[in-house]
Each structure stands twice: as structure tokens, then as C-alpha cells.
């Protein structure tokens, strides 16, 4: 391992604060130690292949020009092209993007899809800009990335505060750099596109759908009737709101929701569909009339069976994890639990379906979209959902077997599945020269 492992905070205190990339390295080290990962492979996987930072101008509606900073980190492409989302967030920095890119490598390996890991972002608060400004920012960012993305090289997708519209702007801008004869063959430079221009049906709900498929498997294993469970959700964007709507279809009771605007609760149950409509119209869940406002501490201590964090990193930490009363944490977000939070969840006997398994539905259906574009096909929703179910439940079983074999928590088991897959690839192909 590089020296970064030596600078990690002391684990004897579960309240130390870590950066997200330190979290990744710590998680990685735990699993690599456990399986005695081949040393050369360990060195390679501990460092991203490329870290790209771009500074670029974009014109505002009033004619001024503002400078922006964007990132694309390409962690690993041993199993296939770099793959992963792009986010717009004021806290996005290179450390975060490195962590997110690394998680994508593990995610694709666990799901057994032929992709590596990448991630990008622009450090902006997108709510401060008009739609036309966001379009120009997106297009200039794409232009600045140039040939660092490509349909067979590095394929962005939506992430926090980005969506199909942003992907459409990226595609359209990227195509200007491609010979006219090639353009029809480049639709797969991004996934998560609107269905009208080559997106896949089922991609928008795919991450939430994958989370719920994993929760279904967990419930089967524990002989839990989901119709009798209650749950609460943090983040009510694409992932959280879809997970909630799909949990509702099982008859589970949504009792609390938190997003950037605040937290709300109703112990009798919230209608996820209605709340999703409200949140879309009002920019968040706060103020929803069929619920009462609660504070963050009360939200975390919600009495419910399942917690679905679907917002940002480092929410369940050494400081907050002991507040949780649930039986299961199903991670819709990337990195919502830090290593100290993990220790406390283990001590409390709370099950964790880790992000790199539970939220892999998004990248799995991105893979299906990529394949459909390459083959000039359109699959229907039934086919997409059935294939997603097959892939993610197979991944679930691989992680469960590793957890049983090594008697470890599911996050470590998920890492073991990913690392063994990558180790096999490197050992078989060798390292040039
Ligand atoms: N942003 C999503 C994730 O974190 C999806 C990535 C993709 O579809 O490439 O998994």
C-alpha cells in the first residue's frame, strides 16, 4: 500500500473525522488484508489511473463570464471502459471524486459488468444557476474534458444533481468533436440519457429499483414480510424517491424523509408518490402538509425497520451511528457510512447492504443502455427489469457467500468479491512490460 495508509486517523476513537478517500482506502485495506491480495495488484488498485482537473469559463445570462472547476477521475479500466456519474455540487473536490471513482470500480466488478470505475463533477451549487447557464456550464465542461471521455473509453452518467437533460447536453456537445459519419455510432458516450435520444427505459428508476431488489433479498433471508415493515429515507432525489415509491408498492410504511430542505415525519405513513410530486414542485420535502417537521437528530433516531440513506457521503459516522434504531441500512447513496459508523453499526447488530452492492442498479442498467446503443436495439421495461433483477440478485448472492465464507460484514465481503475479480484479471494478463 502507498503511504496513505500510514496517515489514516487512529481507529481507537470512533469519532475521528475522515475524508471520503481515506474511507475508501480503509475499507479497501481491511478486505485486502483479509484475503492477502497480491501485493502488486494492491499497489495498482490503491491509486487512480488518471486524475483530471479542468478550469473552464462559461457565460452567464447577464453576459458576464464565470470560471468553474471540474474533475474526472478514472480509477481503473482493467475490466472495461471507465464508467461512472458526474455530479454538480458545491462540496465536490478531487478527494471526493477519487473516492467515488474507486467505488465505481468495485461496483462494476461486483455486478460482473465489463466496466471499470470513473467519476466526475463540477464544483457548483446548481440551484444558483438558470437552466440556460447550466447548459452552457455543462457544454463547456464537456468541451474541456475533450477526448478524456468516449463511448469505448470513459462513459459518464447522471449522479447527484445531474439528470437525463445534462446527459443530452454532454452527448450533443461530444458529437461535435466526432466525424459526421461516426456520430450515429457514438450514442453510448453517456448513459442515463432521455429515452427519446437513446436512453433505456427503466434507467431512471434503476438505482432505486436495485436498492429495493436487494432489500427484498434481505427480507427473504430474514423471513421478514416487507408489507409489515416501516422505513425512512434520507435524500429524495432520483434514488431516494424511486426507492420509496417501490417500497410503497410492497406495502411498506414510509415514516420519515429528510432532504436538503429539512426533515419530515408521519408515523402513520407517507404516500411516497404524492410526496415525490410535492418535492418536485417545491424543490424538496419541507413544508409537506401531511407530515410534521422534525430535526435531524429526531430523524436519525426514527423508530423503523429499514433506513435508506440516499443523499451524500459521511452521514452515518462515529458521531451519528449510535442514534440509529433500525434493523437494516440499505445504502442508496455512495459512501453514506464512514468506517467509524461501520464499527458502531456492527456493534449494534444492524445489517448493512453496502453501497457498492445496493446501489449498483444504476450502473447495471447503464450497461444495458450502452449495450442497446451498440447493438441498435430497444428493450422493453419488462426485459430491463428482469435482467437487472438477475444481475443484482446474483451479485447479492456472491456477496452473501463471501460474508459467510469469511465470517465478515457485508461491506468487507463486497470488497472481497470485487478484489478477487480484479486480482484474477491482473494475474492472468500480467503487467506490461
Ligand atoms: N452515478 C451512479 C452511481 O454512482 C450511476 C453510474 C453509472 O450509471 O455509470 O452508481
Coordinates of C-alpha atoms and ligand atoms in Angstrom, one line a residue:
X1 CA 0.0 0.0 0.0
X2 CA 1.2 3.6 -0.5
X3 CA 1.9 5.7 2.4
X4 CA -1.7 7.0 2.5
X5 CA -2.5 4.1 4.8
X6 CA 0.0 5.3 7.4
X7 CA -1.7 8.7 7.7
X8 CA -5.1 7.4 8.5
X9 CA -6.7 8.5 11.7
X10 CA -6.5 6.3 14.8
X11 CA -9.3 3.8 14.8
X12 CA -9.4 3.5 18.5
X13 CA -11.6 6.6 18.5
X14 CA -14.7 6.1 16.5
X15 CA -15.4 9.9 16.3
X16 CA -12.4 10.9 14.3
X17 CA -13.4 12.6 11.0
X18 CA -12.1 11.1 7.8
X19 CA -12.1 12.3 4.2
X20 CA -14.1 10.1 1.9
X21 CA -11.0 8.9 0.1
X22 CA -9.5 7.8 3.4
X23 CA -12.7 5.9 3.9
X24 CA -12.2 4.0 0.7
X25 CA -8.6 3.2 1.5
X26 CA -9.5 2.0 4.9
X27 CA -12.3 -0.2 3.5
X28 CA -10.0 -1.5 0.8
X29 CA -7.2 -2.2 3.2
X30 CA -9.5 -4.2 5.5
X31 CA -10.5 -6.5 2.7
X32 CA -7.1 -6.7 1.0
X33 CA -5.5 -7.8 4.3
X34 CA -8.2 -10.3 4.9
X35 CA -7.7 -12.1 1.6
X36 CA -3.9 -11.4 1.3
X37 CA -4.4 -9.6 -2.0
X38 CA -1.4 -10.0 -4.3
X39 CA 0.9 -7.1 -3.4
X40 CA 1.3 -5.7 -7.0
X41 CA -2.4 -5.7 -7.6
X42 CA -2.9 -4.0 -4.2
X43 CA -0.5 -1.2 -5.3
X44 CA -2.3 -0.7 -8.6
X45 CA -5.8 -0.6 -7.2
X46 CA -4.8 1.8 -4.4
X47 CA -4.2 4.6 -6.9
X48 CA -6.5 6.0 -9.6
X49 CA -5.1 5.8 -13.2
X50 CA -5.9 9.4 -14.1
X51 CA -7.0 12.5 -12.1
X52 CA -8.2 15.2 -14.5
X53 CA -8.9 18.7 -13.2
X54 CA -10.1 21.4 -15.6
X55 CA -10.8 25.1 -15.2
X56 CA -13.2 26.5 -17.8
X57 CA -15.2 29.6 -18.5
X58 CA -18.9 29.8 -19.1
X59 CA -21.1 32.8 -20.0
X60 CA -23.8 33.8 -17.6
X61 CA -27.3 35.1 -18.7
X62 CA -26.2 38.7 -17.9
X63 CA -23.2 38.4 -20.3
X64 CA -20.5 38.0 -17.5
X65 CA -18.1 35.1 -17.7
X66 CA -17.5 32.9 -14.6
X67 CA -14.7 30.4 -14.2
X68 CA -15.6 26.9 -13.0
X69 CA -13.6 23.8 -11.8
X70 CA -14.5 20.3 -12.9
X71 CA -13.0 16.9 -12.3
X72 CA -12.9 13.5 -13.9
X73 CA -11.1 10.7 -12.1
X74 CA -10.5 7.4 -13.9
X75 CA -9.7 4.9 -11.3
X76 CA -9.3 1.7 -13.2
X77 CA -10.2 0.2 -16.6
X78 CA -8.8 -3.4 -16.3
X79 CA -12.3 -4.9 -16.7
X80 CA -13.6 -2.4 -19.3
X81 CA -14.0 1.3 -20.0
X82 CA -14.1 3.8 -17.2
X83 CA -17.7 4.2 -16.1
X84 CA -19.5 6.5 -13.6
X85 CA -21.5 9.5 -12.9
X86 CA -21.0 13.2 -13.0
X87 CA -22.3 15.4 -10.1
X88 CA -22.9 19.1 -9.6
X89 CA -22.3 20.0 -6.0
X90 CA -20.6 22.9 -4.1
X91 CA -18.6 20.4 -2.0
X92 CA -17.3 18.4 -4.9
X93 CA -13.5 18.2 -4.9
X94 CA -10.8 15.9 -6.1
X95 CA -10.7 13.8 -2.9
X96 CA -14.4 13.1 -3.2
X97 CA -14.3 12.3 -6.9
X98 CA -11.3 10.0 -6.3
X99 CA -13.4 8.1 -3.7
X100 CA -16.4 7.9 -5.9
X101 CA -14.4 6.7 -8.9
X102 CA -12.8 4.0 -6.8
X103 CA -16.2 2.8 -5.5
X104 CA -17.4 2.6 -9.2
X105 CA -14.5 0.1 -9.9
X106 CA -15.7 -2.1 -7.1
X107 CA -19.3 -1.7 -8.1
X108 CA -18.8 -2.8 -11.7
X109 CA -16.6 -5.8 -10.6
X110 CA -19.2 -7.0 -8.0
X111 CA -22.0 -6.7 -10.6
X112 CA -19.8 -8.5 -13.1
X113 CA -20.3 -6.0 -15.8
X114 CA -17.4 -5.1 -18.2
X115 CA -16.7 -1.7 -16.9
X116 CA -14.0 0.0 -14.8
X117 CA -14.6 2.9 -12.5
X118 CA -14.7 6.6 -13.1
X119 CA -16.4 9.7 -11.6
X120 CA -16.6 13.4 -12.3
X121 CA -18.1 16.5 -11.0
X122 CA -18.3 20.3 -11.2
X123 CA -17.9 22.3 -8.0
X124 CA -21.1 24.4 -8.3
X125 CA -24.3 24.9 -6.5
X126 CA -26.6 24.2 -9.5
X127 CA -29.6 25.8 -7.8
X128 CA -27.9 29.2 -8.1
X129 CA -27.9 29.0 -11.9
X130 CA -30.6 29.2 -14.6
X131 CA -31.2 26.3 -16.9
X132 CA -29.5 28.1 -19.8
X133 CA -26.5 28.8 -17.6
X134 CA -26.4 25.1 -16.6
X135 CA -26.5 24.1 -20.2
X136 CA -23.5 26.4 -21.1
X137 CA -21.6 25.2 -18.0
X138 CA -22.2 21.5 -18.9
X139 CA -21.2 22.1 -22.6
X140 CA -18.0 23.9 -21.6
X141 CA -17.2 21.2 -19.1
X142 CA -17.7 18.6 -21.8
X143 CA -15.5 20.6 -24.2
X144 CA -12.8 20.9 -21.5
X145 CA -12.8 17.2 -21.0
X146 CA -12.4 16.7 -24.7
X147 CA -11.2 13.1 -25.6
X148 CA -10.9 12.2 -22.0
X149 CA -14.4 10.8 -22.4
X150 CA -15.6 8.5 -25.2
X151 CA -18.1 5.7 -25.9
X152 CA -15.4 3.0 -25.6
X153 CA -13.2 4.8 -23.1
X154 CA -15.0 6.7 -20.3
X155 CA -18.7 6.9 -20.1
X156 CA -20.4 9.4 -17.8
X157 CA -23.9 9.1 -16.4
X158 CA -26.1 11.1 -14.0
X159 CA -25.2 11.4 -10.3
X160 CA -26.1 14.0 -7.6
X161 CA -27.9 17.0 -9.2
X162 CA -27.5 15.8 -12.8
X163 CA -30.0 14.0 -14.9
X164 CA -31.0 12.9 -18.4
X165 CA -31.1 16.6 -19.6
X166 CA -27.5 17.1 -18.6
X167 CA -26.5 13.8 -20.4
X168 CA -28.3 15.1 -23.5
X169 CA -26.2 18.3 -23.5
X170 CA -23.0 16.2 -23.0
X171 CA -23.9 13.9 -25.8
X172 CA -24.7 16.8 -28.2
X173 CA -21.5 18.6 -27.3
X174 CA -19.3 15.5 -27.6
X175 CA -20.8 14.7 -31.0
X176 CA -19.4 18.0 -32.4
X177 CA -15.9 16.5 -31.9
X178 CA -16.7 13.4 -33.9
X179 CA -16.7 12.9 -37.7
X180 CA -20.2 13.2 -39.1
X181 CA -20.1 9.6 -40.4
X182 CA -19.3 8.3 -36.9
X183 CA -21.9 10.3 -34.9
X184 CA -24.7 7.7 -35.1
X185 CA -22.3 5.2 -33.6
X186 CA -21.5 7.3 -30.5
X187 CA -24.7 7.5 -28.6
X188 CA -23.2 5.4 -25.9
X189 CA -20.7 8.1 -24.9
X190 CA -23.1 8.8 -22.0
X191 CA -25.8 6.7 -20.3
X192 CA -28.8 7.8 -18.4
X193 CA -29.9 9.8 -21.5
X194 CA -33.6 10.7 -22.0
X195 CA -35.4 7.7 -23.7
X196 CA -36.1 9.9 -26.8
X197 CA -32.4 10.0 -27.7
X198 CA -31.2 6.5 -27.0
X199 CA -31.7 6.2 -23.2
X200 CA -33.0 3.0 -21.8
X201 CA -36.5 2.6 -20.3
X202 CA -36.1 1.7 -16.6
X203 CA -32.8 3.6 -16.2
X204 CA -34.3 6.5 -14.3
X205 CA -35.6 4.3 -11.6
X206 CA -32.8 1.7 -11.8
X207 CA -30.8 2.7 -8.8
X208 CA -33.9 2.8 -6.5
X209 CA -35.1 -0.4 -8.1
X210 CA -31.8 -2.1 -7.4
X211 CA -31.9 -1.0 -3.7
X212 CA -35.4 -2.5 -3.4
X213 CA -34.4 -5.8 -5.1
X214 CA -31.6 -6.0 -2.5
X215 CA -34.0 -5.3 0.3
X216 CA -36.3 -8.0 -1.0
X217 CA -33.5 -10.5 -0.9
X218 CA -32.6 -9.4 2.7
X219 CA -36.2 -9.8 3.8
X220 CA -36.4 -13.3 2.2
X221 CA -33.2 -14.3 4.1
X222 CA -34.6 -13.0 7.4
X223 CA -38.2 -14.2 6.8
X224 CA -39.4 -10.6 7.1
X225 CA -42.7 -9.6 5.5
X226 CA -41.9 -6.3 3.7
X227 CA -45.6 -5.4 3.9
X228 CA -45.3 -5.2 7.6
X229 CA -42.1 -3.1 7.7
X230 CA -41.6 0.6 8.1
X231 CA -38.7 2.6 6.6
X232 CA -37.2 6.1 6.4
X233 CA -35.3 7.7 3.6
X234 CA -32.6 10.4 3.5
X235 CA -32.4 12.2 0.2
X236 CA -35.5 12.4 -2.0
X237 CA -33.9 12.9 -5.4
X238 CA -33.8 10.2 -8.0
X239 CA -32.6 7.4 -5.8
X240 CA -34.5 8.1 -2.6
X241 CA -37.8 8.9 -4.2
X242 CA -37.7 5.9 -6.5
X243 CA -36.7 3.5 -3.7
X244 CA -39.6 4.9 -1.6
X245 CA -42.2 4.6 -4.4
X246 CA -41.1 1.0 -5.0
X247 CA -41.1 0.2 -1.2
X248 CA -44.6 1.6 -1.1
X249 CA -45.6 -0.9 -3.8
X250 CA -44.6 -3.7 -1.3
X251 CA -46.9 -2.1 1.3
X252 CA -44.0 -1.0 3.5
X253 CA -44.7 2.2 5.5
X254 CA -42.6 5.3 4.9
X255 CA -42.4 7.2 8.2
X256 CA -39.8 9.9 7.7
X257 CA -37.9 11.6 5.0
X258 CA -35.0 14.1 5.1
X259 CA -33.5 16.2 2.2
X260 CA -31.6 19.4 1.9
X261 CA -34.7 21.4 2.7
X262 CA -35.4 19.6 6.1
X263 CA -36.9 16.5 7.7
X264 CA -40.5 15.5 8.0
X265 CA -42.2 12.5 9.6
X266 CA -45.6 10.9 9.9
X267 CA -45.7 7.6 11.9
X268 CA -49.0 6.7 10.2
X269 CA -47.2 6.6 6.8
X270 CA -46.5 9.0 4.0
X271 CA -47.6 8.5 0.4
X272 CA -44.3 8.3 -1.5
X273 CA -45.8 9.1 -4.9
X274 CA -47.6 12.1 -3.6
X275 CA -44.5 13.3 -1.7
X276 CA -42.3 12.8 -4.8
X277 CA -44.7 15.1 -6.7
X278 CA -44.7 17.7 -3.9
X279 CA -40.9 17.6 -3.7
X280 CA -40.5 18.1 -7.4
X281 CA -42.9 21.1 -7.4
X282 CA -41.4 22.7 -4.3
X283 CA -37.7 21.8 -4.6
X284 CA -37.8 19.5 -1.5
X285 CA -39.9 17.7 1.1
X286 CA -40.0 20.5 3.6
X287 CA -43.5 22.0 4.2
X288 CA -45.4 18.9 3.0
X289 CA -48.7 19.2 4.8
X290 CA -49.4 15.6 5.6
X291 CA -46.4 15.4 7.9
X292 CA -44.7 17.3 10.8
X293 CA -41.3 18.9 10.6
X294 CA -38.6 17.2 12.7
X295 CA -35.0 17.9 13.4
X296 CA -32.0 15.9 12.1
X297 CA -31.4 14.1 15.4
X298 CA -35.0 13.0 15.6
X299 CA -34.9 11.9 12.0
X300 CA -31.8 9.7 12.6
X301 CA -33.5 8.1 15.7
X302 CA -36.6 7.2 13.7
X303 CA -38.2 4.0 15.0
X304 CA -38.4 2.0 11.8
X305 CA -37.1 -1.3 10.4
X306 CA -35.2 0.0 7.4
X307 CA -33.1 3.1 6.8
X308 CA -32.3 4.0 3.1
X309 CA -29.7 6.8 3.1
X310 CA -29.8 8.1 -0.5
X311 CA -28.1 11.5 -0.2
X312 CA -24.4 12.2 0.3
X313 CA -21.3 10.7 1.9
X314 CA -20.4 10.5 5.6
X315 CA -23.9 10.6 7.1
X316 CA -23.6 7.6 9.4
X317 CA -20.4 8.2 11.4
X318 CA -18.8 7.7 14.7
X319 CA -20.9 10.6 15.9
X320 CA -24.3 9.7 14.5
X321 CA -24.5 5.9 14.1
X322 CA -25.4 5.2 17.7
X323 CA -28.6 7.2 17.2
X324 CA -30.0 4.6 14.7
X325 CA -32.8 2.3 15.8
X326 CA -33.3 0.4 12.6
X327 CA -32.5 -3.3 11.7
X328 CA -31.2 -2.6 8.2
X329 CA -29.3 0.2 6.5
X330 CA -29.7 -0.2 2.7
X331 CA -27.2 2.3 1.1
X332 CA -28.7 4.1 -1.9
X333 CA -26.1 6.8 -1.7
X334 CA -22.4 6.3 -2.3
X335 CA -20.3 6.3 0.9
X336 CA -23.1 7.3 3.4
X337 CA -21.3 5.3 6.2
X338 CA -17.8 6.0 7.3
X339 CA -15.5 3.3 8.8
X340 CA -16.3 4.5 12.3
X341 CA -20.0 4.4 11.6
X342 CA -19.5 0.9 10.3
X343 CA -17.9 -0.2 13.6
X344 CA -20.8 1.1 15.5
X345 CA -23.4 -0.5 13.2
X346 CA -21.6 -3.8 13.6
X347 CA -21.6 -3.5 17.4
X348 CA -25.3 -2.6 17.4
X349 CA -26.1 -5.7 15.2
X350 CA -27.6 -3.5 12.4
X351 CA -27.3 -5.2 9.0
X352 CA -25.8 -3.1 6.2
X353 CA -26.4 -3.6 2.5
X354 CA -23.3 -1.7 1.3
X355 CA -23.5 1.0 -1.5
X356 CA -21.2 -0.9 -3.9
X357 CA -23.8 -3.7 -3.9
X358 CA -27.1 -2.0 -3.0
X359 CA -26.9 1.0 -5.4
X360 CA -25.4 -0.9 -8.3
X361 CA -28.8 -1.0 -10.2
X362 CA -27.9 2.4 -11.8
X363 CA -24.7 1.3 -13.4
X364 CA -26.1 -2.1 -14.3
X365 CA -28.9 -0.5 -16.3
X366 CA -26.4 1.9 -17.7
X367 CA -24.6 -1.1 -19.0
X368 CA -27.9 -2.3 -20.6
X369 CA -28.3 1.2 -22.2
X370 CA -24.7 1.0 -23.5
X371 CA -25.4 -2.4 -25.0
X372 CA -28.7 -1.4 -26.6
X373 CA -26.9 1.6 -28.2
X374 CA -24.1 -0.5 -29.5
X375 CA -26.5 -3.1 -30.9
X376 CA -29.0 -0.6 -32.2
X377 CA -31.7 -2.2 -30.1
X378 CA -34.5 -1.0 -27.8
X379 CA -35.5 -3.3 -24.9
X380 CA -38.8 -3.0 -23.1
X381 CA -39.2 -2.4 -19.4
X382 CA -40.1 -6.0 -18.6
X383 CA -36.8 -7.1 -20.2
X384 CA -34.7 -4.4 -18.5
X385 CA -36.2 -5.1 -15.1
X386 CA -35.8 -8.9 -15.5
X387 CA -32.2 -8.5 -16.5
X388 CA -31.5 -6.1 -13.6
X389 CA -33.1 -8.4 -11.2
X390 CA -31.0 -11.3 -12.4
X391 CA -27.7 -9.3 -12.3
X392 CA -28.2 -7.7 -8.9
X393 CA -29.5 -10.8 -7.1
X394 CA -26.6 -12.7 -8.5
X395 CA -24.3 -10.0 -7.1
X396 CA -26.2 -10.2 -3.8
X397 CA -25.6 -14.0 -3.6
X398 CA -21.9 -13.5 -4.3
X399 CA -21.5 -11.0 -1.5
X400 CA -23.6 -13.2 0.9
X401 CA -21.4 -16.2 0.1
X402 CA -18.2 -14.2 0.8
X403 CA -19.7 -12.9 4.0
X404 CA -20.5 -16.5 5.1
X405 CA -17.2 -17.9 4.0
X406 CA -15.0 -15.3 5.8
X407 CA -17.5 -14.5 8.6
X408 CA -17.3 -10.8 7.9
X409 CA -19.6 -7.9 7.5
X410 CA -21.2 -7.3 4.1
X411 CA -19.1 -4.3 3.1
X412 CA -15.9 -6.2 3.5
X413 CA -17.5 -9.2 1.8
X414 CA -18.5 -7.0 -1.2
X415 CA -14.9 -5.7 -1.4
X416 CA -13.6 -9.3 -1.3
X417 CA -15.8 -10.1 -4.3
X418 CA -14.5 -7.1 -6.2
X419 CA -10.9 -7.6 -5.3
X420 CA -10.8 -11.3 -6.2
X421 CA -12.4 -10.4 -9.6
X422 CA -9.8 -7.7 -10.3
X423 CA -6.9 -9.8 -8.9
X424 CA -7.8 -12.7 -11.3
X425 CA -7.8 -10.3 -14.2
X426 CA -4.4 -8.8 -13.3
X427 CA -2.8 -12.1 -12.5
X428 CA -4.0 -13.6 -15.8
X429 CA -3.0 -10.7 -18.0
X430 CA 0.2 -9.7 -16.2
X431 CA 1.7 -6.2 -16.1
X432 CA 3.4 -4.5 -19.0
X433 CA 6.3 -4.7 -19.8
Ligands
LIG1 N1 -24.0 7.7 -10.6 C1 -24.4 6.3 -10.5 C2 -23.6 5.6 -9.5 O1 -23.0 6.2 -8.6 C3 -24.5 5.6 -11.8 C4 -23.3 5.5 -12.6 C5 -23.5 5.0 -14.0 O2 -24.6 4.6 -14.3 O3 -22.5 4.9 -14.7 O4 -23.6 4.4 -9.5

